[in-house]
Amino acid sequence: ITFTGKIENKTGYGRFEFTADESYRTALTQQGISPADDNLLLQCFLAEFPSNYVAAVQKLDLGQIDREKLEQLAVFRLDEQAIKKYHELAASIGQKSVSFDELIQMKVSNVTKETAESLAKSGLKNLDLEALTQLSLHGVNAKYIAELKAQGLDKLTSEEILSAKIH
């Protein structure tokens, strides 16, 4: 990538020129990704995906990775290590696998191991992945649960807590 532009008083403007690596394009095509256009290559470049990324990710039980899925993985910066962490998190709450859509939802909702542990310590044990994702998406955390408990609402289910947060 070549950048040109100007920065004045913390404000900038400019242009960039991306020159695709043809060997990277060939590697993607050989892994079944077509068309491997410049936009996709730019997304993969920005996500810092290695040329063997598709082959590596397909070993992580996400099913067939096509162009559209690769683009989503790149946009959400889901590298191999992040995907493994989400699989580990799912396993820690008893879910055997994570679908591609669940993986994207976990990323969008900012679900972390710390989130799951914090919610469990707050009394929300045995949450499934969907509940954990929804609670995280809507900002339910230990502090919010403590506030509810301080108001005498200490026997609420995860669904009731989520409903209270949304409404």
mmCIF file of C-alpha atoms in Angstrom:
data_model
loop_
_atom_site.group_PDB
_atom_site.id
_atom_site.type_symbol
_atom_site.label_atom_id
_atom_site.label_comp_id
_atom_site.label_asym_id
_atom_site.label_seq_id
_atom_site.Cartn_x
_atom_site.Cartn_y
_atom_site.Cartn_z
ATOM 1 C CA ILE A 1 0.000 0.000 0.000
ATOM 2 C CA THR A 2 1.257 3.446 -0.902
ATOM 3 C CA PHE A 3 -0.235 6.383 0.987
ATOM 4 C CA THR A 4 -0.143 10.013 -0.068
ATOM 5 C CA GLY A 5 -1.771 12.882 1.728
ATOM 6 C CA LYS A 6 -1.421 15.588 4.283
ATOM 7 C CA ILE A 7 -2.087 16.046 7.988
ATOM 8 C CA GLU A 8 -2.819 19.473 9.429
ATOM 9 C CA ASN A 9 -3.894 20.160 13.011
ATOM 10 C CA LYS A 10 -4.824 16.526 13.714
ATOM 11 C CA THR A 11 -6.935 16.319 10.553
ATOM 12 C CA GLY A 12 -5.791 14.536 7.473
ATOM 13 C CA TYR A 13 -6.751 13.641 3.974
ATOM 14 C CA GLY A 14 -5.225 11.543 1.303
ATOM 15 C CA ARG A 15 -5.302 8.600 -1.007
ATOM 16 C CA PHE A 16 -3.866 5.142 -1.087
ATOM 17 C CA GLU A 17 -2.910 2.785 -3.837
ATOM 18 C CA PHE A 18 -3.056 -0.960 -3.217
ATOM 19 C CA THR A 19 -1.062 -3.262 -5.425
ATOM 20 C CA ALA A 20 -2.241 -6.833 -5.051
ATOM 21 C CA ASP A 21 0.261 -9.635 -4.576
ATOM 22 C CA GLU A 22 -0.418 -12.044 -7.431
ATOM 23 C CA SER A 23 1.071 -14.994 -5.554
ATOM 24 C CA TYR A 24 -1.432 -14.327 -2.741
ATOM 25 C CA ARG A 25 -4.269 -14.214 -5.284
ATOM 26 C CA THR A 26 -3.070 -17.548 -6.706
ATOM 27 C CA ALA A 27 -2.874 -19.081 -3.221
ATOM 28 C CA LEU A 28 -6.476 -18.049 -2.486
ATOM 29 C CA THR A 29 -7.666 -19.389 -5.820
ATOM 30 C CA GLN A 30 -5.929 -22.700 -5.135
ATOM 31 C CA GLN A 31 -7.795 -22.848 -1.809
ATOM 32 C CA GLY A 32 -11.125 -22.485 -3.611
ATOM 33 C CA ILE A 33 -11.686 -18.751 -3.245
ATOM 34 C CA SER A 34 -13.012 -17.181 -6.408
ATOM 35 C CA PRO A 35 -13.060 -14.492 -7.513
ATOM 36 C CA ALA A 36 -10.069 -13.298 -5.539
ATOM 37 C CA ASP A 37 -10.433 -9.684 -6.594
ATOM 38 C CA ASP A 38 -8.374 -6.737 -5.375
ATOM 39 C CA ASN A 39 -10.992 -5.736 -2.783
ATOM 40 C CA LEU A 40 -10.819 -9.156 -1.141
ATOM 41 C CA LEU A 41 -7.026 -9.134 -1.242
ATOM 42 C CA LEU A 42 -7.001 -5.697 0.393
ATOM 43 C CA GLN A 43 -9.297 -6.943 3.183
ATOM 44 C CA CYS A 44 -7.065 -9.984 3.738
ATOM 45 C CA PHE A 45 -3.987 -7.753 3.728
ATOM 46 C CA LEU A 46 -5.491 -5.413 6.328
ATOM 47 C CA ALA A 47 -6.499 -8.407 8.465
ATOM 48 C CA GLU A 48 -2.931 -9.720 8.136
ATOM 49 C CA PHE A 49 -4.098 -13.143 6.946
ATOM 50 C CA PRO A 50 -1.287 -15.390 5.702
ATOM 51 C CA SER A 51 -1.633 -16.966 2.269
ATOM 52 C CA ASN A 52 -2.578 -20.333 3.816
ATOM 53 C CA TYR A 53 -5.301 -18.800 6.025
ATOM 54 C CA VAL A 54 -8.261 -20.459 4.284
ATOM 55 C CA ALA A 55 -6.736 -23.954 4.536
ATOM 56 C CA ALA A 56 -5.859 -23.371 8.199
ATOM 57 C CA VAL A 57 -9.316 -22.069 9.112
ATOM 58 C CA GLN A 58 -11.090 -24.921 7.351
ATOM 59 C CA LYS A 59 -9.403 -27.261 9.821
ATOM 60 C CA LEU A 60 -11.136 -25.401 12.671
ATOM 61 C CA ASP A 61 -14.557 -26.962 12.099
ATOM 62 C CA LEU A 62 -16.204 -23.954 10.430
ATOM 63 C CA GLY A 63 -17.218 -25.782 7.290
ATOM 64 C CA GLN A 64 -16.323 -24.724 3.793
ATOM 65 C CA ILE A 65 -14.910 -21.208 3.620
ATOM 66 C CA ASP A 66 -16.043 -19.435 0.473
ATOM 67 C CA ARG A 67 -15.326 -15.918 -0.756
ATOM 68 C CA GLU A 68 -18.172 -14.342 1.217
ATOM 69 C CA LYS A 69 -17.153 -16.021 4.465
ATOM 70 C CA LEU A 70 -13.506 -15.102 3.938
ATOM 71 C CA GLU A 71 -14.498 -11.486 3.471
ATOM 72 C CA GLN A 72 -16.501 -11.550 6.725
ATOM 73 C CA LEU A 73 -13.586 -13.115 8.581
ATOM 74 C CA ALA A 74 -11.331 -10.377 7.226
ATOM 75 C CA VAL A 75 -13.733 -7.530 8.013
ATOM 76 C CA PHE A 76 -14.076 -8.738 11.613
ATOM 77 C CA ARG A 77 -10.322 -9.468 11.855
ATOM 78 C CA LEU A 78 -10.899 -13.071 12.940
ATOM 79 C CA ASP A 79 -7.483 -14.602 12.636
ATOM 80 C CA GLU A 80 -6.779 -18.248 13.396
ATOM 81 C CA GLN A 81 -5.876 -17.540 17.024
ATOM 82 C CA ALA A 82 -9.114 -15.609 17.649
ATOM 83 C CA ILE A 83 -11.190 -18.419 16.160
ATOM 84 C CA LYS A 84 -9.443 -20.941 18.406
ATOM 85 C CA LYS A 85 -10.172 -18.755 21.451
ATOM 86 C CA TYR A 86 -13.871 -18.647 20.567
ATOM 87 C CA HIS A 87 -13.893 -22.440 20.179
ATOM 88 C CA GLU A 88 -12.223 -22.780 23.588
ATOM 89 C CA LEU A 89 -14.752 -20.422 25.140
ATOM 90 C CA ALA A 90 -17.651 -22.403 23.655
ATOM 91 C CA ALA A 91 -16.128 -25.654 24.923
ATOM 92 C CA SER A 92 -15.752 -24.148 28.409
ATOM 93 C CA ILE A 93 -19.525 -23.624 28.585
ATOM 94 C CA GLY A 94 -20.285 -27.067 27.204
ATOM 95 C CA GLN A 95 -20.822 -26.352 23.519
ATOM 96 C CA LYS A 96 -19.033 -28.860 21.323
ATOM 97 C CA SER A 97 -18.660 -26.679 18.254
ATOM 98 C CA VAL A 98 -19.181 -23.165 16.953
ATOM 99 C CA SER A 99 -20.883 -22.474 13.648
ATOM 100 C CA PHE A 100 -19.639 -19.766 11.340
ATOM 101 C CA ASP A 101 -22.637 -17.556 12.177
ATOM 102 C CA GLU A 102 -22.120 -18.078 15.923
ATOM 103 C CA LEU A 103 -18.475 -17.107 15.522
ATOM 104 C CA ILE A 104 -19.429 -13.833 13.834
ATOM 105 C CA GLN A 105 -22.067 -13.151 16.503
ATOM 106 C CA MET A 106 -19.544 -13.760 19.266
ATOM 107 C CA LYS A 107 -17.162 -11.266 17.685
ATOM 108 C CA VAL A 108 -19.851 -8.647 17.056
ATOM 109 C CA SER A 109 -21.136 -9.046 20.621
ATOM 110 C CA ASN A 110 -17.625 -8.860 22.077
ATOM 111 C CA VAL A 111 -18.024 -12.142 23.946
ATOM 112 C CA THR A 112 -14.906 -13.008 25.912
ATOM 113 C CA LYS A 113 -13.859 -15.654 28.409
ATOM 114 C CA GLU A 114 -13.757 -12.871 31.001
ATOM 115 C CA THR A 115 -17.376 -11.965 30.180
ATOM 116 C CA ALA A 116 -18.497 -15.568 30.687
ATOM 117 C CA GLU A 117 -16.558 -15.895 33.953
ATOM 118 C CA SER A 118 -17.851 -12.580 35.276
ATOM 119 C CA LEU A 119 -21.462 -13.447 34.510
ATOM 120 C CA ALA A 120 -21.029 -16.873 36.139
ATOM 121 C CA LYS A 121 -19.595 -15.252 39.295
ATOM 122 C CA SER A 122 -22.612 -12.936 39.307
ATOM 123 C CA GLY A 123 -24.921 -15.939 39.474
ATOM 124 C CA LEU A 124 -25.629 -16.605 35.810
ATOM 125 C CA LYS A 125 -24.292 -20.126 35.559
ATOM 126 C CA ASN A 126 -24.836 -22.661 32.783
ATOM 127 C CA LEU A 127 -25.451 -20.064 30.091
ATOM 128 C CA ASP A 128 -25.552 -21.397 26.561
ATOM 129 C CA LEU A 129 -23.709 -19.624 23.776
ATOM 130 C CA GLU A 130 -26.794 -17.812 22.510
ATOM 131 C CA ALA A 131 -27.629 -16.411 25.963
ATOM 132 C CA LEU A 132 -24.021 -15.410 26.567
ATOM 133 C CA THR A 133 -23.897 -13.660 23.201
ATOM 134 C CA GLN A 134 -27.167 -11.789 23.778
ATOM 135 C CA LEU A 135 -26.178 -10.679 27.270
ATOM 136 C CA SER A 136 -22.830 -9.436 26.033
ATOM 137 C CA LEU A 137 -24.360 -7.710 23.015
ATOM 138 C CA HIS A 138 -26.699 -5.715 25.250
ATOM 139 C CA GLY A 139 -24.046 -4.792 27.792
ATOM 140 C CA VAL A 140 -25.185 -6.981 30.667
ATOM 141 C CA ASN A 141 -22.230 -7.274 33.019
ATOM 142 C CA ALA A 142 -21.470 -7.968 36.677
ATOM 143 C CA LYS A 143 -22.044 -4.319 37.623
ATOM 144 C CA TYR A 144 -25.509 -4.299 36.059
ATOM 145 C CA ILE A 145 -26.448 -7.553 37.789
ATOM 146 C CA ALA A 146 -25.207 -6.150 41.117
ATOM 147 C CA GLU A 147 -27.398 -3.069 40.590
ATOM 148 C CA LEU A 148 -30.423 -5.293 40.035
ATOM 149 C CA LYS A 149 -29.609 -7.321 43.142
ATOM 150 C CA ALA A 150 -29.249 -4.102 45.173
ATOM 151 C CA GLN A 151 -32.828 -3.271 44.161
ATOM 152 C CA GLY A 152 -34.010 -6.627 45.514
ATOM 153 C CA LEU A 153 -34.080 -8.336 42.129
ATOM 154 C CA ASP A 154 -31.763 -11.173 43.029
ATOM 155 C CA LYS A 155 -33.639 -14.163 41.628
ATOM 156 C CA LEU A 156 -33.932 -13.136 37.993
ATOM 157 C CA THR A 157 -33.186 -15.524 35.142
ATOM 158 C CA SER A 158 -30.821 -14.543 32.357
ATOM 159 C CA GLU A 159 -33.824 -13.901 30.121
ATOM 160 C CA GLU A 160 -35.381 -11.578 32.698
ATOM 161 C CA ILE A 161 -32.109 -9.722 33.193
ATOM 162 C CA LEU A 162 -31.759 -9.294 29.455
ATOM 163 C CA SER A 163 -35.342 -8.076 29.180
ATOM 164 C CA ALA A 164 -34.760 -5.557 31.976
ATOM 165 C CA LYS A 165 -31.638 -4.283 30.226
ATOM 166 C CA ILE A 166 -33.358 -3.932 26.865
ATOM 167 C CA HIS A 167 -36.474 -2.270 28.210
#
